[in-house]
mmCIF file of C-alpha atoms and ligand atoms in Angstrom:
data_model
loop_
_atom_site.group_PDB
_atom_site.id
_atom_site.type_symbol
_atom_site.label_atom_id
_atom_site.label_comp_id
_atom_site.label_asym_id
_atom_site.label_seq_id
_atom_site.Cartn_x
_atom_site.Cartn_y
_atom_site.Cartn_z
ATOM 1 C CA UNK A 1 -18.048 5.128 -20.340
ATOM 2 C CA UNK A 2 -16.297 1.926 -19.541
ATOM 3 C CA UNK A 3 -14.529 -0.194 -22.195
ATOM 4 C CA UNK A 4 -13.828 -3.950 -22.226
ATOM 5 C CA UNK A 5 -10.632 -4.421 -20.003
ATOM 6 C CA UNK A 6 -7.972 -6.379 -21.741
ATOM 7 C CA UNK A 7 -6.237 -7.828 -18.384
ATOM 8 C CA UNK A 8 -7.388 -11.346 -17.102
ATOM 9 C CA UNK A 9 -7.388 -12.303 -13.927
ATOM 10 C CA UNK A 10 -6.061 -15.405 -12.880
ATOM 11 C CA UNK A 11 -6.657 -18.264 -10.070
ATOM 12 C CA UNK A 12 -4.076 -19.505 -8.317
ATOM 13 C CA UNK A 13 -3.948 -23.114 -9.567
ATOM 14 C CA UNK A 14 -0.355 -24.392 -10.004
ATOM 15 C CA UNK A 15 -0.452 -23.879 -13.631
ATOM 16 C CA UNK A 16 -1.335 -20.464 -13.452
ATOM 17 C CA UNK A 17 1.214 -19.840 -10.952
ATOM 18 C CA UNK A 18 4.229 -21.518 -13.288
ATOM 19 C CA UNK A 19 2.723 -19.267 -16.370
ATOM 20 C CA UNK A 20 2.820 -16.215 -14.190
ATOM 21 C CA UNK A 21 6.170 -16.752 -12.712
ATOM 22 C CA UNK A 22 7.504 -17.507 -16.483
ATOM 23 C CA UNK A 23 5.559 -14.320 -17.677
ATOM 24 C CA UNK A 24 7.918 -12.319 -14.804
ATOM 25 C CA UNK A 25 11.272 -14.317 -15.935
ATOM 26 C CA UNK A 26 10.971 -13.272 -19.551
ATOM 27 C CA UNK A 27 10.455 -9.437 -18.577
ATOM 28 C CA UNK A 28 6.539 -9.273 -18.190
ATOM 29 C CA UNK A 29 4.840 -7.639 -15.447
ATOM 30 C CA UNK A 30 2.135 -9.173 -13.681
ATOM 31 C CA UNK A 31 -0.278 -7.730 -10.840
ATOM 32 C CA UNK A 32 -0.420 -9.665 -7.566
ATOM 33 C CA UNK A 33 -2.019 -9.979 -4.071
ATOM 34 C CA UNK A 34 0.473 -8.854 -1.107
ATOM 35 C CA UNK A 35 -0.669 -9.184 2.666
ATOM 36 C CA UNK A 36 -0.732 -5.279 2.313
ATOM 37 C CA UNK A 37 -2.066 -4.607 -1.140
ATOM 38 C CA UNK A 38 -1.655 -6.051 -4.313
ATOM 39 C CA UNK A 39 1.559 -5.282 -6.108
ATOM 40 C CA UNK A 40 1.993 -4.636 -9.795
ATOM 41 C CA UNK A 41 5.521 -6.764 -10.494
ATOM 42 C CA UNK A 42 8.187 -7.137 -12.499
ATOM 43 C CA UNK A 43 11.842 -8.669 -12.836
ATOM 44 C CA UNK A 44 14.096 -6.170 -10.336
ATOM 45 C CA UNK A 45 16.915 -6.425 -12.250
ATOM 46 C CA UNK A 46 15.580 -6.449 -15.275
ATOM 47 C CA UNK A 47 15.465 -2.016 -16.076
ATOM 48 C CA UNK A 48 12.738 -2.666 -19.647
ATOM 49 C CA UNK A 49 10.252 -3.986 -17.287
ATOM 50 C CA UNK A 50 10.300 -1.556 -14.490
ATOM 51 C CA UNK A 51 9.938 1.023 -16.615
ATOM 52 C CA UNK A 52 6.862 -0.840 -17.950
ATOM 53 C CA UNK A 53 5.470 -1.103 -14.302
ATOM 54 C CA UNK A 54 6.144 2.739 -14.243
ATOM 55 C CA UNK A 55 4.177 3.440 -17.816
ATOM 56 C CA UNK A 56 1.250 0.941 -16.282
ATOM 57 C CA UNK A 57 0.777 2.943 -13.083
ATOM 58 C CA UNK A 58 1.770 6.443 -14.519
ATOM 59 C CA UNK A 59 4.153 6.887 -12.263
ATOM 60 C CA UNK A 60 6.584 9.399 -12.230
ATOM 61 C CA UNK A 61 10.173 8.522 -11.942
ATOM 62 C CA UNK A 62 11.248 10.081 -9.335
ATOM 63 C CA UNK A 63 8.810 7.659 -7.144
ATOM 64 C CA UNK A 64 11.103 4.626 -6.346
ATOM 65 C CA UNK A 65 10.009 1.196 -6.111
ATOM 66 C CA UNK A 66 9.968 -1.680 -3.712
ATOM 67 C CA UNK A 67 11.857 -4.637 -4.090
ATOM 68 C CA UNK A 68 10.438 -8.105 -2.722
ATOM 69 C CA UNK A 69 12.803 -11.029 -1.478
ATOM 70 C CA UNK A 70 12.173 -14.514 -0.882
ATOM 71 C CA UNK A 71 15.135 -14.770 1.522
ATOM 72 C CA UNK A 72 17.294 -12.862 3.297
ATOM 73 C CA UNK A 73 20.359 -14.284 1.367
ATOM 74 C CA UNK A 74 18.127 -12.482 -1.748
ATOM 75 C CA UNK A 75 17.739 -9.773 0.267
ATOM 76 C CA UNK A 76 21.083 -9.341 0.311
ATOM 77 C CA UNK A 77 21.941 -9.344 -3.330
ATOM 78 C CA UNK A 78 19.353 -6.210 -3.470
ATOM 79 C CA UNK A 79 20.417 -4.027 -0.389
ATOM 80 C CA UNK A 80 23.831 -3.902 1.707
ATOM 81 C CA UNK A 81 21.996 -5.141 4.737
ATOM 82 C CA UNK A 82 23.025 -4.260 8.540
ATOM 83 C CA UNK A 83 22.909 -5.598 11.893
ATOM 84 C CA UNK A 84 19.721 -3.425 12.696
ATOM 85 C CA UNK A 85 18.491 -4.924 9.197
ATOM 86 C CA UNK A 86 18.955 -8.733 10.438
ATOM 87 C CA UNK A 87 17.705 -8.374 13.222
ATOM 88 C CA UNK A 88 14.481 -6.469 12.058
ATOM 89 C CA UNK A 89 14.100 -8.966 9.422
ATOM 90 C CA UNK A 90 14.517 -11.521 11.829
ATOM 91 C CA UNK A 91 11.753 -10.232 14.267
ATOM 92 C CA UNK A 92 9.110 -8.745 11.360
ATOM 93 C CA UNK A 93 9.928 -11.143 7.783
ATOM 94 C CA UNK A 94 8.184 -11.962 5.819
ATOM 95 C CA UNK A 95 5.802 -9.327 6.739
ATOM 96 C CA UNK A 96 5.066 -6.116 6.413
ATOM 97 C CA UNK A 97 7.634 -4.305 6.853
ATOM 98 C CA UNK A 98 10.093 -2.472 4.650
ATOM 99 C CA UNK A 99 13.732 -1.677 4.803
ATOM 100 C CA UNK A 100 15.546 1.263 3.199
ATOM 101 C CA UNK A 101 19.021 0.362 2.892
ATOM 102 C CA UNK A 102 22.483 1.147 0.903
ATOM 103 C CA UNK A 103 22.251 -0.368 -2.711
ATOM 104 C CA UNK A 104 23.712 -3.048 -4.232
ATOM 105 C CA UNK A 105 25.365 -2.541 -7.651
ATOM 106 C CA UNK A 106 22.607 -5.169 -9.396
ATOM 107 C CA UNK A 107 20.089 -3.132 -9.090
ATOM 108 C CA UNK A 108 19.160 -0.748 -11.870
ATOM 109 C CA UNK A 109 18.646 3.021 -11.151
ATOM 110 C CA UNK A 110 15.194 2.776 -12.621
ATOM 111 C CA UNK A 111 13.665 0.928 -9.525
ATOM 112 C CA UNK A 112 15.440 3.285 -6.980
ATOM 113 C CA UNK A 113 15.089 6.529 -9.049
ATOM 114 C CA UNK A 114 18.670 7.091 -9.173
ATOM 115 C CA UNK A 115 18.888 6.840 -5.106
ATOM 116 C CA UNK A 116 22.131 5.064 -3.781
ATOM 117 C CA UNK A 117 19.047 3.253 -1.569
ATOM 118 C CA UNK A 118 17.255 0.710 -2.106
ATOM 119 C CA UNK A 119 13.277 -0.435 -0.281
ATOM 120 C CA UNK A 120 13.409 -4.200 0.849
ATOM 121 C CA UNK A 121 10.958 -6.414 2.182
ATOM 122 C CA UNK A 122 10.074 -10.076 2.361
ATOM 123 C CA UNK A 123 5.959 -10.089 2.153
ATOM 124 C CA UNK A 124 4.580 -12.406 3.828
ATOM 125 C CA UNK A 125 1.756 -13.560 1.447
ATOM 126 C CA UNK A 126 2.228 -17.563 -0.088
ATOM 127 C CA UNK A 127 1.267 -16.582 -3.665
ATOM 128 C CA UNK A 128 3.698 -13.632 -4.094
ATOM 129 C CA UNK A 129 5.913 -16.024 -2.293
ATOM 130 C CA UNK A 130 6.175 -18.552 -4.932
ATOM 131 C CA UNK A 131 6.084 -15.957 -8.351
ATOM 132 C CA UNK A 132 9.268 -14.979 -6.608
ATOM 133 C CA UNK A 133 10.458 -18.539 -6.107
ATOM 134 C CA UNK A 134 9.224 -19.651 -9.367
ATOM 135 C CA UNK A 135 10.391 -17.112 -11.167
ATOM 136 C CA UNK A 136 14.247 -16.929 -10.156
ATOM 137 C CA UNK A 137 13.592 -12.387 -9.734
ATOM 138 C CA UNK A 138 13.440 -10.228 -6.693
ATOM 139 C CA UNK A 139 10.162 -8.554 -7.842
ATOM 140 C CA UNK A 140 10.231 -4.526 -7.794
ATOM 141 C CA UNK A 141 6.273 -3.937 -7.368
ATOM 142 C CA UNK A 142 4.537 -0.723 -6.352
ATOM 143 C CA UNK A 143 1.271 -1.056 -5.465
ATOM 144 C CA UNK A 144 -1.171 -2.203 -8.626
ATOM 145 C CA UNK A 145 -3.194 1.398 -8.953
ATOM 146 C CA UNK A 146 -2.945 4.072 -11.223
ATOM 147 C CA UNK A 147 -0.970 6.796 -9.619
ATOM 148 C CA UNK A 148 -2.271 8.732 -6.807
ATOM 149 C CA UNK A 149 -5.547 6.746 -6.892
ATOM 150 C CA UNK A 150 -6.565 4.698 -3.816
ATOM 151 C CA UNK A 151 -4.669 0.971 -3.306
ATOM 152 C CA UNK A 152 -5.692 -2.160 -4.761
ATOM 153 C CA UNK A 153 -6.779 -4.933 -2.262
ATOM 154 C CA UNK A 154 -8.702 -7.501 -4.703
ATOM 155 C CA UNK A 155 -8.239 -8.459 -7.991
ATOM 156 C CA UNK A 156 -11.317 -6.800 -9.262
ATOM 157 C CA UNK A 157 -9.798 -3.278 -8.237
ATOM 158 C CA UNK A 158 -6.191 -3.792 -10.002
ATOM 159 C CA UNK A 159 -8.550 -4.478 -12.913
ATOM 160 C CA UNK A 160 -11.152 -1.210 -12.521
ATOM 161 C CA UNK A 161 -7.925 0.649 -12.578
ATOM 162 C CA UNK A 162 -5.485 -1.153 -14.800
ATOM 163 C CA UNK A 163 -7.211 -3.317 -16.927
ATOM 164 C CA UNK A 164 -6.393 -1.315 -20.183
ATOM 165 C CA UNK A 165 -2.816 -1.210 -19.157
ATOM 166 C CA UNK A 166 -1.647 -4.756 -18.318
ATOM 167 C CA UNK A 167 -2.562 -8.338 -19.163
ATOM 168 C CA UNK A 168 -2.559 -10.368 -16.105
ATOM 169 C CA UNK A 169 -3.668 -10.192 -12.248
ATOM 170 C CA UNK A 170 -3.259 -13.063 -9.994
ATOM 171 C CA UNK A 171 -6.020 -13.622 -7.740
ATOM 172 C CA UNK A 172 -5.540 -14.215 -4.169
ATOM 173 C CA UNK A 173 -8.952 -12.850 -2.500
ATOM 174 C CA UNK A 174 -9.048 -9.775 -0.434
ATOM 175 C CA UNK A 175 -5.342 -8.642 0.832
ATOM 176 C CA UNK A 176 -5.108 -9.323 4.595
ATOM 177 C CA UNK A 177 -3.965 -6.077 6.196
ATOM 178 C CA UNK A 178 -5.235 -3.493 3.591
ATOM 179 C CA UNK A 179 -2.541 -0.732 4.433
ATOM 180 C CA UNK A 180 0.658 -0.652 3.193
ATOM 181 C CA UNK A 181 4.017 -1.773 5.070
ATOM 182 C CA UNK A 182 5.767 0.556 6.961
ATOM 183 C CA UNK A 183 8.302 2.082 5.552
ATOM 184 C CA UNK A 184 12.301 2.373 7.757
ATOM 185 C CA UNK A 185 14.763 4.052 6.945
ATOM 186 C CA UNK A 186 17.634 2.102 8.168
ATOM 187 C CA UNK A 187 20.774 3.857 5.961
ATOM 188 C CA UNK A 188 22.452 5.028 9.334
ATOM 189 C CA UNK A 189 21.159 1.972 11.918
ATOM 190 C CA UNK A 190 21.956 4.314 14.224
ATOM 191 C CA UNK A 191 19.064 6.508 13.233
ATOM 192 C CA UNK A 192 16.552 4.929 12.154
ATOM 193 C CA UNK A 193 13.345 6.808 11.104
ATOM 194 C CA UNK A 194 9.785 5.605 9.795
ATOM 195 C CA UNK A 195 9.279 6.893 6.528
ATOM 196 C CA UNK A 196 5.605 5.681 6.502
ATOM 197 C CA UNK A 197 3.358 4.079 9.055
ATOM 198 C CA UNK A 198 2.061 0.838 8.790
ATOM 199 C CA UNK A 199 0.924 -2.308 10.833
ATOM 200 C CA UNK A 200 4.047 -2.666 12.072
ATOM 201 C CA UNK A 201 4.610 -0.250 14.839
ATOM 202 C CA UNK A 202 7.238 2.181 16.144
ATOM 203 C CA UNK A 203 6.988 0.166 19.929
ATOM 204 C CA UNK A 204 8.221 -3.009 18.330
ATOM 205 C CA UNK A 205 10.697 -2.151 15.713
ATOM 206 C CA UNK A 206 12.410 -0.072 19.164
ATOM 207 C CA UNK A 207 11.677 -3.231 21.629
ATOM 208 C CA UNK A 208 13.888 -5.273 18.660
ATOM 209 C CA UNK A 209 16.534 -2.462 17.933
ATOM 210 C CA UNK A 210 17.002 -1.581 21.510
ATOM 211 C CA UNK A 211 17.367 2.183 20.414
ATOM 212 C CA UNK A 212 14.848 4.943 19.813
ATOM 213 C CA UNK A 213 13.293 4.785 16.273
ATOM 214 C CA UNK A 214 11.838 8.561 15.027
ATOM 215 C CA UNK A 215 8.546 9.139 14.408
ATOM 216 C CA UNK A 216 6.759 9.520 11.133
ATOM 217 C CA UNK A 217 6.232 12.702 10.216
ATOM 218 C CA UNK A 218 4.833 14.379 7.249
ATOM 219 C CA UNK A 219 7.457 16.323 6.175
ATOM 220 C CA UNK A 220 10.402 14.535 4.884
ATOM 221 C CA UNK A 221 12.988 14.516 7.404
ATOM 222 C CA UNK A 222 16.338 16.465 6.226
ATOM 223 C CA UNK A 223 18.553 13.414 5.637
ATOM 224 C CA UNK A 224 15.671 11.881 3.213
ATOM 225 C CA UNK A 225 17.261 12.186 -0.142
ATOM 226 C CA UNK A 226 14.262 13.191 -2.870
ATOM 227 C CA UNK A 227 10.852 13.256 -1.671
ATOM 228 C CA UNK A 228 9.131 9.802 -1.830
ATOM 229 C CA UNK A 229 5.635 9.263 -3.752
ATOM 230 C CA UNK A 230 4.702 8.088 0.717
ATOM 231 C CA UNK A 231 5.601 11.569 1.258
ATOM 232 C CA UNK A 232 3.246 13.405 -1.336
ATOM 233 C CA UNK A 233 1.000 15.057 0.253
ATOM 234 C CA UNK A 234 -2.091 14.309 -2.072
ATOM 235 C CA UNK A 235 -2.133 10.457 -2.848
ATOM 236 C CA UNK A 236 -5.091 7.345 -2.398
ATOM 237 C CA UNK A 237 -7.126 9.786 -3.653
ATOM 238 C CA UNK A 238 -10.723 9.363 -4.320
ATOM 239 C CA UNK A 239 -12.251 11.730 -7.678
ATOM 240 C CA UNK A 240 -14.729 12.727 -4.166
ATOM 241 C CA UNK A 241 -14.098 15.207 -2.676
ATOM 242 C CA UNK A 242 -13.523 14.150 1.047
ATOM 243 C CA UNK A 243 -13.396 15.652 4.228
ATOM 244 C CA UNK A 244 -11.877 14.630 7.535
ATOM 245 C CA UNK A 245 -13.787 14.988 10.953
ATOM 246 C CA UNK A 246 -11.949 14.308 14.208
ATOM 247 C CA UNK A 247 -15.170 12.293 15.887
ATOM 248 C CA UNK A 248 -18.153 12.225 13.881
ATOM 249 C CA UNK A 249 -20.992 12.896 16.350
ATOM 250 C CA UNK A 250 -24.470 11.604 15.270
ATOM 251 C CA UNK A 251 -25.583 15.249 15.621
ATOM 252 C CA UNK A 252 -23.626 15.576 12.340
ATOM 253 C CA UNK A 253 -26.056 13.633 10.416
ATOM 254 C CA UNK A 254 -28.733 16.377 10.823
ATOM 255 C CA UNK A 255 -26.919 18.440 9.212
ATOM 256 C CA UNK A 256 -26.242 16.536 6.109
ATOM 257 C CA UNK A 257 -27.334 16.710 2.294
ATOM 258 C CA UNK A 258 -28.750 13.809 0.770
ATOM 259 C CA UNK A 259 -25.835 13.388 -1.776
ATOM 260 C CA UNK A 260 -22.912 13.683 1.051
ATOM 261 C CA UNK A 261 -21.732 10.093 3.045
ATOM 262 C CA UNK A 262 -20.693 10.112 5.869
ATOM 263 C CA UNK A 263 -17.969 7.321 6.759
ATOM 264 C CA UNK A 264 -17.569 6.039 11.007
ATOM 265 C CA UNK A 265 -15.050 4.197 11.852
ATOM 266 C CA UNK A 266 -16.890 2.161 14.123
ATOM 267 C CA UNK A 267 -20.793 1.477 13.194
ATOM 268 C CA UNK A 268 -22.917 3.697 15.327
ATOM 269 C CA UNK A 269 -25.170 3.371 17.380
ATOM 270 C CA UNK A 270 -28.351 5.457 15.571
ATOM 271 C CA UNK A 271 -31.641 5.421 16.156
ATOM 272 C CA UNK A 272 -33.033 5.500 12.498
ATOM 273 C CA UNK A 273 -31.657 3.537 9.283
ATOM 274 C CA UNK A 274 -29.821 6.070 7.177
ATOM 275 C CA UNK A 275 -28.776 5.654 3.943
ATOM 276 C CA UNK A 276 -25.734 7.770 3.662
ATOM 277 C CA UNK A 277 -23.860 6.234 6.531
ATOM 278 C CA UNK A 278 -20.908 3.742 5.905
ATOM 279 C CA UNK A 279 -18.590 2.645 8.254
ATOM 280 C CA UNK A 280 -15.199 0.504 8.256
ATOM 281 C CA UNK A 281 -15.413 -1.935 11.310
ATOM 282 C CA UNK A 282 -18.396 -3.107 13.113
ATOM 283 C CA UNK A 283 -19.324 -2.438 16.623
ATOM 284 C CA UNK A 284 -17.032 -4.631 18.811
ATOM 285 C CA UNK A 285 -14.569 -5.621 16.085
ATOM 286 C CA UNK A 286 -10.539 -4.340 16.148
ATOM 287 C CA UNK A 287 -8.914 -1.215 14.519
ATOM 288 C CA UNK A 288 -7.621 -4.478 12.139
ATOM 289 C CA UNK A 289 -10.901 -4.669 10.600
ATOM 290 C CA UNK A 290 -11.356 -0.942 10.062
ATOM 291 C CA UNK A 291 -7.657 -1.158 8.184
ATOM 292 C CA UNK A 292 -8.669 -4.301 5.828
ATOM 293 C CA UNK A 293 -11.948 -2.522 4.605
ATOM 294 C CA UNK A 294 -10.606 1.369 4.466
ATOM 295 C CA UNK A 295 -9.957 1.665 0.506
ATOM 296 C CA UNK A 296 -12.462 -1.227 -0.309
ATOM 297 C CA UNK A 297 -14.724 0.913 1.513
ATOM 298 C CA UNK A 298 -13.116 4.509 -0.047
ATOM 299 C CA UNK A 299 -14.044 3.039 -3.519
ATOM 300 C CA UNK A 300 -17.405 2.003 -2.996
ATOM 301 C CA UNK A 301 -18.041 5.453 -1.724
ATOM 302 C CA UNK A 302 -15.890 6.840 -4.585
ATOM 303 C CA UNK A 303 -18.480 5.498 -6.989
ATOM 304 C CA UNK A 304 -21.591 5.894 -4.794
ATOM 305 C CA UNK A 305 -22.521 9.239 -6.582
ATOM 306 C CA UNK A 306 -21.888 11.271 -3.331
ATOM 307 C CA UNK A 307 -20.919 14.863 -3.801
ATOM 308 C CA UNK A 308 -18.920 15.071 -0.546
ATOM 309 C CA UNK A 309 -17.542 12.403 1.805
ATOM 310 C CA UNK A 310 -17.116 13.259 5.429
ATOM 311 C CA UNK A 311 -14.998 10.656 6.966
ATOM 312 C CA UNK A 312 -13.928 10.211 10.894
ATOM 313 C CA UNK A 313 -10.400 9.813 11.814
ATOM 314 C CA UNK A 314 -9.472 6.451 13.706
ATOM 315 C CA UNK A 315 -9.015 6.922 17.564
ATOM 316 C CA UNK A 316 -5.624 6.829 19.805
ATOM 317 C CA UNK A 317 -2.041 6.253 18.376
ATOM 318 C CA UNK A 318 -1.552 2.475 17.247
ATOM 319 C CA UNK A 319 0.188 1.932 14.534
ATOM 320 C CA UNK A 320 -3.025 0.648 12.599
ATOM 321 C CA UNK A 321 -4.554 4.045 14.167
ATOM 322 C CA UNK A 322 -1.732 5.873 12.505
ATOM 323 C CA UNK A 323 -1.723 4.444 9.383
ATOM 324 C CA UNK A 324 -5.219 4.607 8.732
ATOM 325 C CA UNK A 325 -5.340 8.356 9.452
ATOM 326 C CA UNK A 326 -2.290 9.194 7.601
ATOM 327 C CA UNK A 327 -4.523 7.415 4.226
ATOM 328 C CA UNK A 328 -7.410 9.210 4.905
ATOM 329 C CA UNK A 329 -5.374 12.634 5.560
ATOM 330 C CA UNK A 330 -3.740 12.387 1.685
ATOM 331 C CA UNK A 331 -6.730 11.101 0.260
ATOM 332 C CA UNK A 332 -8.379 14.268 2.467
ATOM 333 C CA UNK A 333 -5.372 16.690 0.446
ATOM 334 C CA UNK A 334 -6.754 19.125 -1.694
ATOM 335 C CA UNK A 335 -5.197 18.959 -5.366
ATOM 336 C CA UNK A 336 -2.319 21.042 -5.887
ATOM 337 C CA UNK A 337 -2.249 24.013 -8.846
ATOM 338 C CA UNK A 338 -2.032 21.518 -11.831
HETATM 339 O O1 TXA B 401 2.850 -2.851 1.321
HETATM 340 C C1 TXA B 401 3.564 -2.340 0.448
HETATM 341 O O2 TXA B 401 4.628 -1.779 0.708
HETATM 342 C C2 TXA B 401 3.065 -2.458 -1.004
HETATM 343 C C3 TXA B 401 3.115 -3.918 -1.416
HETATM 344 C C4 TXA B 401 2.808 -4.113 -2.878
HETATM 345 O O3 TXA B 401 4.344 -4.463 -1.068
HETATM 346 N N1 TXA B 401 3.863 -1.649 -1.877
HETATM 347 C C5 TXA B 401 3.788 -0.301 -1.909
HETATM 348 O O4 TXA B 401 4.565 0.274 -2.904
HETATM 349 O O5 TXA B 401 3.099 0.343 -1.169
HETATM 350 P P1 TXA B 401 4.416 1.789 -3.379
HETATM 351 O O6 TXA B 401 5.272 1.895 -4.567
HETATM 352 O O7 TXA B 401 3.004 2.138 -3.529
HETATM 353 O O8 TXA B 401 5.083 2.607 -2.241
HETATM 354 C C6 TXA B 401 6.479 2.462 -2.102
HETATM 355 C C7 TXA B 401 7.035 3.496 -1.214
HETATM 356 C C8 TXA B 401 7.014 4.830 -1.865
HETATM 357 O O9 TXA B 401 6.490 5.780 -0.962
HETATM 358 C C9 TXA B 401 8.481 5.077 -2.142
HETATM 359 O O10 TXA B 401 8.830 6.398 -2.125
HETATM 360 C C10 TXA B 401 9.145 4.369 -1.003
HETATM 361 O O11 TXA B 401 8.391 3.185 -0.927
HETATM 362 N N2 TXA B 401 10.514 4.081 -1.366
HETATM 363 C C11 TXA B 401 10.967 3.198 -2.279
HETATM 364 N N3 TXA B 401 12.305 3.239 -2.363
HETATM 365 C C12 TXA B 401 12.725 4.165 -1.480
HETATM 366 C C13 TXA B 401 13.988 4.693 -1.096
HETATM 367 N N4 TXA B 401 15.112 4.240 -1.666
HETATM 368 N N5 TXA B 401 14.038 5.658 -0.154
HETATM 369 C C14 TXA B 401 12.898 6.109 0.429
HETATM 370 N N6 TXA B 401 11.659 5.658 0.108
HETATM 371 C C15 TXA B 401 11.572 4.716 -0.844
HETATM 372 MG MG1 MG B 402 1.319 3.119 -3.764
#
């Protein structure tokens, strides 16, 4: 049963943008496009409307949120930055990448769940860009989904999932990247350690820091304070159930039901149309396009009336590669005993 959605999705016309950004100054939140995914935002200093961003998404509290800068003088009002910080930020802002650092006293325990940290990052995207500018706030914004369901990359999916919980959605097309910034955690610059994968990749962030950055790695390493909502093991989930296949070989297709899909990472090369075969890049194209269409793609399957979804894990050990697999292996995670 679907009902009317109350939330209305905006263009991006300079009068839009000044509402918006005066919507977010008076303590409203507002849903917007990211180069990663859109972000549902509100005032970072302002505790009333985080906690509204938290009631939107049901989100539990102990999940903290990421604040977005405009500069890295804002930047520093938010987090104690280091010399490891500066020169990441220098290297990777405004992109995606984001920096867990010491707090600063502004910023209300709400948005870091009581953590004496903080997540920073300067995103790279124009429209986000100016609702910060506009509106005078760092913006605390999670991504714009209901909890544990898959990211938001258009307007049209903040709305499927939030449009009975918030009133307005800026809309800036289809978000660039489609994965979510990697996470650092740069407390101790002297051992730095990637929370979550992203885009950005371990390689470069070590070429930049001349030092050794650790490895993501599913279990939260011991100097992680409370486990972080990147961490849970069950999370873009589709209500399908999904499986995960290390190379899908077209053999696999014989062996099929009608109502399961199968999703390639590549398109491949079959003989025969078949109608239960998606994939997320075309033949020829970059692990970049598999990344921009992977939850698109995860909800069209998600409502495709399939009873099971076998999808193929992406090849080699990019960081796109990476990131991509480490969505599809929480999305894969069975549901733990309620
Ligand atoms: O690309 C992105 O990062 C998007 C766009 C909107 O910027 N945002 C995003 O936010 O993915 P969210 O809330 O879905 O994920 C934020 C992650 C969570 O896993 C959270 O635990 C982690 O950031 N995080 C936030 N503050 C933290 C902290 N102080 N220490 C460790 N992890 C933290
Ligand atoms: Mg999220």
């Amino acid at each position: 049963m679907s009902t009317s959605p109350t939330a209305r999705i905006y263009r991006p016309t300079p009068r839009n943008l000044a509402f918006l950004a005066n919507v977010l100054a008076r303590g409203g939140i507002v849903a917007a496009p990211t180069e990663t995914v859109y972000g549902l935002a509100a005032d970072a200093r302002n505790a009333k409307a985080c906690r509204d961003v938290f009631r939107a998404k049901g989100r539990p509290a102990n999940d903290p949120l990421i604040v977005h800068v405009n500069s890295l003088d804002q930047a520093g009002e938010v987090a104690a930055l280091n010399d490891a910080a500066r020169s990441l930020a220098k290297a990777f802002w405004p992109g995606p990448l984001t920096l867990v650092l010491p707090k600063q006293p502004g910023v209300p325990a709400i948005v870091t769940s009581g953590l004496e940290s903080v997540a920073v990052r300067m995103p790279a995207h124009t429209l986000f860009r100016e609702l910060i500018e506009r509106s005078g706030c760092p913006l605390a914004a999670p991504s714009a989904n209901p909890f544990g369901y898959i990211s938001p990359t258009t307007a049209a999916h903040v709305r499927d999932g939030l449009g009975q919980r918030i009133k307005y959605i800026l809309d800036g097309g289809s978000a660039q990247i489609g994965v979510e910034s990697t996470i650092l955690d740069l407390r101790n610059p002297s051992k730095p350690a990637i929370l979550r994968p992203g885009s950005i990749s371990r390689e470069a962030m070590e070429m930049v820091l001349e030092r050794k950055v650790a490895a993501y790695t599913r279990k939260a390493p011991a100097h992680t304070a409370a486990p972080a909502p990147g961490m849970l093991e069950r999370h873009y989930s589709p209500r399908t159930p999904l499986t995960l296949v290390d190379k899908l070989a077209p053999a696999f297709l014989h062996k099929l039901a009608n109502n399961e899909a199968v999703l390639f990472v590549h398109q491949p090369r079959l003989s025969q149309q078949t109608p239960n075969v998606f994939w997320l890049a075309n033949h020829g194209e970059e692990l970049m396009a598999a990344a921009h269409n992977l939850f698109n793609q995860l909800r069209m399957l998600d409502s495709g009336g399939w009873t099971q979804i076998h999808a193929e894990l992406a090849p080699g050990s990019s960081a796109l590669a990476l990131a991509i697999n480490d969505r599809l292996s929480r999305a894969a995670a069975k549901r733990g005993p309620a």
